[in-house]
C-alpha cells in the first residue's frame, strides 16, 4: 500500500484521489436504492441469505471453481475434488463472516486467522493454518501471479493494516474495504485460500462499516462479473502503489459493489413477481 498521506490517517488521502469520491458517491447511491426496494424492506433475511450464496459462488469462481449457481445450491457434499473443496470453503467463509463483525474493529488479525481456519476446513493438524506464513513456507495461490512478498514484509504490513482498521479514521467504507482486499491479495499471507479470505474480509469491512449492514451487496458477484482479467489488471494497479493505480483499484471494487447491488435487486424483483 503506497500513499503520500500523513501517518495519522493515510486512508483518508486515498479518498481524495481523482475519481475516488465519484466512486464512493456512486456506490452509496446504489446501496441506498437497493435498501429502499419494497421487497428488501419486508424480506431482508431472504435477500441476505441469497446474497451470501451468490457471493460464495462468485468468490469460488475467481479462485478457479466456476460452478453454476444451481449446482452450488443443490450440492451438499463439498469434499473430494479440488473445485468442490474451493466452493465449500467459499460457502463456509460467507456463513462465518457475519459472526466476526464485533471482533473486526478490535482485532482484525484474529478475524483473518479465523477466516483462514474456516477456509481450510479446520485442519488443525496443519500448523500453517490460521497464521501468517513463515520464511520459506510455500503459498498455493496459482491464480494470483504477482511477486510474493517475504514473510517479514507480510508481518509488518499486516500489523500496519490492523492498526489502520483499529484506529478507524475518516476514509469512506469503500476505500477501507478496497485496501483490505488489495493488501491481502498483494501479501497472500497464508499458505492457501488467500483470494477467498481477501474477498471475505472485504465483505466484513463493508458490512462492519455500516455501508451494507445487512450484507445484501455481494461485491464478490461484481468482481466475478467483471472477469478475472479485469480483476488482475485492477490488482496490478494496486500493486503499483501509484495514485492512478490505487484509484483504479478502488473504482474496480466500487463497481463490484454496485454489480452486487444489482444482483440483489434482481432477486428482489423475482420475489416480487412471485408474490404478485
Short mmCIF file of C-alpha atoms in Angstrom, two decimals:
data_model
loop_
_atom_site.label_atom_id
_atom_site.label_comp_id
_atom_site.label_asym_id
_atom_site.label_seq_id
_atom_site.Cartn_x
_atom_site.Cartn_y
_atom_site.Cartn_z
CA UNK A 1 0.00 0.00 0.00
CA UNK A 2 1.55 3.28 -1.08
CA UNK A 3 0.26 6.74 -0.29
CA UNK A 4 1.54 10.23 0.38
CA UNK A 5 -0.94 10.72 3.22
CA UNK A 6 0.05 11.78 6.70
CA UNK A 7 0.68 8.88 9.09
CA UNK A 8 -2.37 9.88 11.14
CA UNK A 9 -4.92 8.80 8.55
CA UNK A 10 -3.31 7.50 5.37
CA UNK A 11 -6.52 6.00 4.02
CA UNK A 12 -8.19 9.40 4.00
CA UNK A 13 -5.74 10.56 1.33
CA UNK A 14 -6.83 7.69 -0.90
CA UNK A 15 -10.36 9.02 -0.67
CA UNK A 16 -9.10 12.29 -2.16
CA UNK A 17 -7.54 10.69 -5.24
CA UNK A 18 -9.06 11.71 -8.60
CA UNK A 19 -12.25 9.77 -9.29
CA UNK A 20 -12.49 8.10 -5.89
CA UNK A 21 -15.08 10.49 -4.48
CA UNK A 22 -17.23 9.80 -7.54
CA UNK A 23 -16.90 6.04 -6.98
CA UNK A 24 -17.80 6.43 -3.32
CA UNK A 25 -20.85 8.53 -4.16
CA UNK A 26 -21.99 6.13 -6.87
CA UNK A 27 -21.70 3.17 -4.51
CA UNK A 28 -23.61 4.94 -1.76
CA UNK A 29 -26.46 5.81 -4.12
CA UNK A 30 -26.62 2.25 -5.46
CA UNK A 31 -26.66 0.77 -1.94
CA UNK A 32 -29.37 3.21 -0.84
CA UNK A 33 -31.51 2.21 -3.84
CA UNK A 34 -31.05 -1.45 -3.01
CA UNK A 35 -32.04 -0.99 0.61
CA UNK A 36 -35.02 1.09 -0.47
CA UNK A 37 -36.60 -1.69 -2.55
CA UNK A 38 -40.01 -2.61 -1.18
CA UNK A 39 -39.17 -6.34 -1.07
CA UNK A 40 -35.90 -5.61 0.71
CA UNK A 41 -37.80 -3.80 3.43
CA UNK A 42 -40.06 -6.81 4.03
CA UNK A 43 -37.90 -9.84 3.28
CA UNK A 44 -34.34 -8.76 4.03
CA UNK A 45 -33.37 -12.09 5.63
CA UNK A 46 -34.10 -13.91 2.38
CA UNK A 47 -32.08 -11.39 0.40
CA UNK A 48 -29.17 -11.69 2.82
CA UNK A 49 -29.15 -15.48 2.52
CA UNK A 50 -29.31 -15.37 -1.27
CA UNK A 51 -26.58 -12.73 -1.42
CA UNK A 52 -24.34 -14.95 0.69
CA UNK A 53 -24.90 -17.92 -1.60
CA UNK A 54 -24.28 -15.92 -4.76
CA UNK A 55 -21.28 -14.20 -3.26
CA UNK A 56 -19.73 -17.52 -2.29
CA UNK A 57 -20.31 -18.95 -5.76
CA UNK A 58 -18.67 -15.90 -7.34
CA UNK A 59 -15.68 -15.91 -5.00
CA UNK A 60 -15.10 -19.60 -5.70
CA UNK A 61 -15.28 -18.86 -9.43
CA UNK A 62 -12.47 -16.31 -9.08
CA UNK A 63 -10.45 -18.98 -7.30
CA UNK A 64 -10.90 -21.42 -10.18
CA UNK A 65 -14.13 -23.24 -9.29
CA UNK A 66 -16.71 -21.67 -11.61
CA UNK A 67 -19.82 -23.68 -10.80
CA UNK A 68 -23.37 -22.88 -11.82
CA UNK A 69 -25.42 -21.33 -9.05
CA UNK A 70 -27.94 -24.17 -9.05
CA UNK A 71 -25.15 -26.72 -8.63
CA UNK A 72 -23.89 -24.83 -5.59
CA UNK A 73 -27.44 -24.65 -4.25
CA UNK A 74 -28.07 -28.36 -4.84
CA UNK A 75 -24.78 -29.80 -3.64
CA UNK A 76 -24.42 -30.94 -0.03
CA UNK A 77 -21.01 -32.65 -0.10
CA UNK A 78 -18.06 -30.41 -0.89
CA UNK A 79 -15.34 -32.90 -0.15
CA UNK A 80 -13.35 -34.67 -2.81
CA UNK A 81 -12.08 -32.86 -5.86
CA UNK A 82 -10.27 -29.51 -5.52
CA UNK A 83 -13.08 -27.47 -7.10
CA UNK A 84 -15.63 -28.86 -4.66
CA UNK A 85 -13.35 -28.03 -1.73
CA UNK A 86 -12.94 -24.48 -3.05
CA UNK A 87 -16.70 -23.98 -3.29
CA UNK A 88 -17.15 -25.45 0.18
CA UNK A 89 -14.52 -23.10 1.57
CA UNK A 90 -16.24 -20.09 -0.01
CA UNK A 91 -19.60 -21.11 1.46
CA UNK A 92 -18.12 -21.56 4.92
CA UNK A 93 -16.49 -18.15 4.74
CA UNK A 94 -19.66 -16.29 3.79
CA UNK A 95 -21.52 -18.08 6.58
CA UNK A 96 -18.84 -17.15 9.12
CA UNK A 97 -18.21 -13.55 8.05
CA UNK A 98 -21.30 -12.17 9.78
CA UNK A 99 -20.23 -13.71 13.09
CA UNK A 100 -16.95 -11.81 13.16
CA UNK A 101 -18.11 -8.20 12.94
CA UNK A 102 -17.75 -7.43 16.65
CA UNK A 103 -14.16 -8.67 16.64
CA UNK A 104 -13.11 -6.94 13.42
CA UNK A 105 -12.60 -3.43 14.76
CA UNK A 106 -10.80 -4.66 17.91
CA UNK A 107 -8.64 -7.43 16.47
CA UNK A 108 -8.67 -7.72 12.67
CA UNK A 109 -5.72 -10.13 12.68
CA UNK A 110 -7.75 -12.55 14.80
CA UNK A 111 -10.53 -12.32 12.24
CA UNK A 112 -8.14 -13.02 9.36
CA UNK A 113 -6.73 -16.02 11.21
CA UNK A 114 -10.25 -17.29 11.83
CA UNK A 115 -11.21 -16.81 8.19
CA UNK A 116 -8.23 -18.84 7.06
CA UNK A 117 -9.01 -21.59 9.55
CA UNK A 118 -12.59 -21.71 8.26
CA UNK A 119 -11.47 -21.73 4.62
CA UNK A 120 -9.06 -24.57 5.33
CA UNK A 121 -11.85 -26.60 6.90
CA UNK A 122 -10.49 -26.54 10.43
CA UNK A 123 -7.42 -28.60 9.52
CA UNK A 124 -5.93 -28.25 12.99
CA UNK A 125 -3.18 -30.79 12.36
CA UNK A 126 -1.66 -28.44 9.78
CA UNK A 127 0.38 -25.96 11.79
CA UNK A 128 0.33 -23.43 8.94
CA UNK A 129 -3.46 -23.00 9.14
CA UNK A 130 -4.73 -19.84 10.81
CA UNK A 131 -1.42 -17.99 10.97
CA UNK A 132 0.66 -15.92 8.54
CA UNK A 133 3.31 -17.87 6.69
CA UNK A 134 6.88 -18.04 7.92
CA UNK A 135 10.04 -17.60 5.88
CA UNK A 136 10.43 -20.36 3.35
CA UNK A 137 6.88 -21.65 3.56
CA UNK A 138 5.15 -22.04 0.17
CA UNK A 139 1.95 -20.38 -0.98
CA UNK A 140 -0.65 -22.23 -3.04
CA UNK A 141 -2.36 -19.37 -4.89
CA UNK A 142 -1.84 -20.04 -8.61
CA UNK A 143 -4.41 -17.53 -9.87
CA UNK A 144 -2.53 -14.56 -8.39
CA UNK A 145 0.82 -14.38 -10.13
CA UNK A 146 2.27 -11.17 -8.67
CA UNK A 147 5.64 -11.38 -6.89
CA UNK A 148 5.30 -12.79 -3.40
CA UNK A 149 6.45 -10.57 -0.51
CA UNK A 150 8.72 -12.13 2.11
CA UNK A 151 7.41 -13.22 5.49
CA UNK A 152 8.94 -10.24 7.28
CA UNK A 153 7.23 -7.76 4.95
CA UNK A 154 3.96 -9.66 5.32
CA UNK A 155 4.09 -9.43 9.12
CA UNK A 156 4.86 -5.72 9.08
CA UNK A 157 2.20 -4.82 6.57
CA UNK A 158 -0.44 -6.92 8.32
CA UNK A 159 0.32 -5.11 11.55
CA UNK A 160 0.03 -1.78 9.74
CA UNK A 161 -3.28 -2.76 8.18
CA UNK A 162 -4.63 -3.86 11.56
CA UNK A 163 -3.59 -0.55 13.12
CA UNK A 164 -5.46 1.38 10.44
CA UNK A 165 -8.63 -0.65 10.97
CA UNK A 166 -8.50 -0.34 14.75
CA UNK A 167 -7.82 3.39 14.56
CA UNK A 168 -10.81 3.96 12.32
CA UNK A 169 -10.49 7.31 10.61
CA UNK A 170 -12.40 9.36 8.10
CA UNK A 171 -11.86 7.24 4.97
CA UNK A 172 -15.06 6.07 3.25
CA UNK A 173 -16.04 2.44 3.74
CA UNK A 174 -15.36 1.65 0.09
CA UNK A 175 -11.77 2.88 0.41
CA UNK A 176 -11.08 0.88 3.57
CA UNK A 177 -12.65 -2.30 2.19
CA UNK A 178 -10.71 -1.92 -1.08
CA UNK A 179 -7.43 -1.58 0.79
CA UNK A 180 -8.19 -4.60 2.97
CA UNK A 181 -8.93 -6.65 -0.14
CA UNK A 182 -5.94 -5.34 -2.09
CA UNK A 183 -3.44 -5.79 0.75
CA UNK A 184 -4.46 -9.39 1.35
CA UNK A 185 -4.18 -10.24 -2.34
CA UNK A 186 -0.83 -8.46 -2.52
CA UNK A 187 0.59 -10.15 0.58
CA UNK A 188 -1.01 -13.60 0.30
CA UNK A 189 -0.20 -14.04 4.00
CA UNK A 190 -1.43 -17.61 4.31
CA UNK A 191 -0.28 -20.80 2.68
CA UNK A 192 -3.59 -21.22 0.83
CA UNK A 193 -7.04 -19.71 0.20
CA UNK A 194 -5.77 -16.12 0.16
CA UNK A 195 -8.15 -14.96 -2.57
CA UNK A 196 -11.16 -16.38 -0.75
CA UNK A 197 -10.02 -14.83 2.54
CA UNK A 198 -9.36 -11.45 0.90
CA UNK A 199 -12.85 -11.28 -0.58
CA UNK A 200 -14.45 -12.44 2.68
CA UNK A 201 -12.51 -9.75 4.54
CA UNK A 202 -13.74 -7.15 2.07
CA UNK A 203 -17.29 -8.29 2.88
CA UNK A 204 -16.62 -7.98 6.62
CA UNK A 205 -15.24 -4.47 6.11
CA UNK A 206 -18.22 -3.35 4.05
CA UNK A 207 -20.74 -4.76 6.49
CA UNK A 208 -18.89 -3.66 9.60
CA UNK A 209 -18.56 -0.10 8.31
CA UNK A 210 -22.32 0.29 8.17
CA UNK A 211 -22.36 0.73 4.39
CA UNK A 212 -24.04 -2.66 3.93
CA UNK A 213 -25.24 -3.65 7.41
CA UNK A 214 -27.49 -6.48 6.23
CA UNK A 215 -24.88 -7.87 3.81
CA UNK A 216 -27.09 -7.69 0.75
CA UNK A 217 -24.48 -6.22 -1.64
CA UNK A 218 -22.23 -9.15 -2.59
CA UNK A 219 -19.14 -7.49 -4.06
CA UNK A 220 -17.81 -10.95 -4.92
CA UNK A 221 -20.52 -11.19 -7.58
CA UNK A 222 -19.34 -7.93 -9.10
CA UNK A 223 -15.70 -8.97 -9.07
CA UNK A 224 -16.57 -12.19 -10.87
CA UNK A 225 -18.91 -10.45 -13.32
CA UNK A 226 -16.19 -8.03 -14.37
CA UNK A 227 -14.00 -11.01 -15.15
CA UNK A 228 -10.73 -12.40 -13.88
CA UNK A 229 -8.67 -10.44 -16.41
CA UNK A 230 -10.12 -7.12 -15.21
CA UNK A 231 -9.67 -8.24 -11.59
CA UNK A 232 -5.99 -9.00 -12.10
CA UNK A 233 -5.45 -5.79 -14.09
CA UNK A 234 -7.04 -3.72 -11.33
CA UNK A 235 -4.92 -5.51 -8.74
CA UNK A 236 -1.83 -4.64 -10.77
CA UNK A 237 -2.83 -1.00 -10.28
CA UNK A 238 -2.99 -1.52 -6.54
CA UNK A 239 0.37 -3.27 -6.54
CA UNK A 240 1.92 -0.37 -8.43
CA UNK A 241 1.20 1.91 -5.49
CA UNK A 242 0.71 4.88 -7.82
CA UNK A 243 -2.19 7.29 -7.28
CA UNK A 244 -3.66 6.26 -10.64
CA UNK A 245 -3.32 2.57 -9.86
CA UNK A 246 -4.81 2.87 -6.40
CA UNK A 247 -7.73 4.93 -7.71
CA UNK A 248 -8.35 2.36 -10.45
CA UNK A 249 -8.44 -0.47 -7.90
CA UNK A 250 -10.87 1.41 -5.66
CA UNK A 251 -13.07 2.18 -8.67
CA UNK A 252 -13.00 -1.50 -9.64
CA UNK A 253 -14.08 -2.51 -6.13
CA UNK A 254 -16.79 0.15 -6.20
CA UNK A 255 -18.14 -1.19 -9.45
CA UNK A 256 -18.13 -4.67 -7.91
CA UNK A 257 -20.32 -3.46 -5.05
CA UNK A 258 -22.70 -1.79 -7.50
CA UNK A 259 -22.99 -5.01 -9.50
CA UNK A 260 -23.63 -6.87 -6.26
CA UNK A 261 -26.46 -4.46 -5.50
CA UNK A 262 -27.85 -5.08 -8.97
CA UNK A 263 -27.78 -8.84 -8.31
CA UNK A 264 -29.73 -8.49 -5.09
CA UNK A 265 -32.16 -6.08 -6.71
CA UNK A 266 -32.84 -8.73 -9.35
CA UNK A 267 -33.57 -11.19 -6.54
CA UNK A 268 -35.98 -8.66 -5.02
CA UNK A 269 -37.73 -8.28 -8.36
CA UNK A 270 -38.03 -12.04 -8.74
CA UNK A 271 -39.54 -12.38 -5.28
CA UNK A 272 -41.93 -9.55 -6.02
CA UNK A 273 -43.14 -11.23 -9.20
CA UNK A 274 -43.56 -14.49 -7.31
CA UNK A 275 -45.65 -12.76 -4.66
CA UNK A 276 -47.87 -10.96 -7.18
#
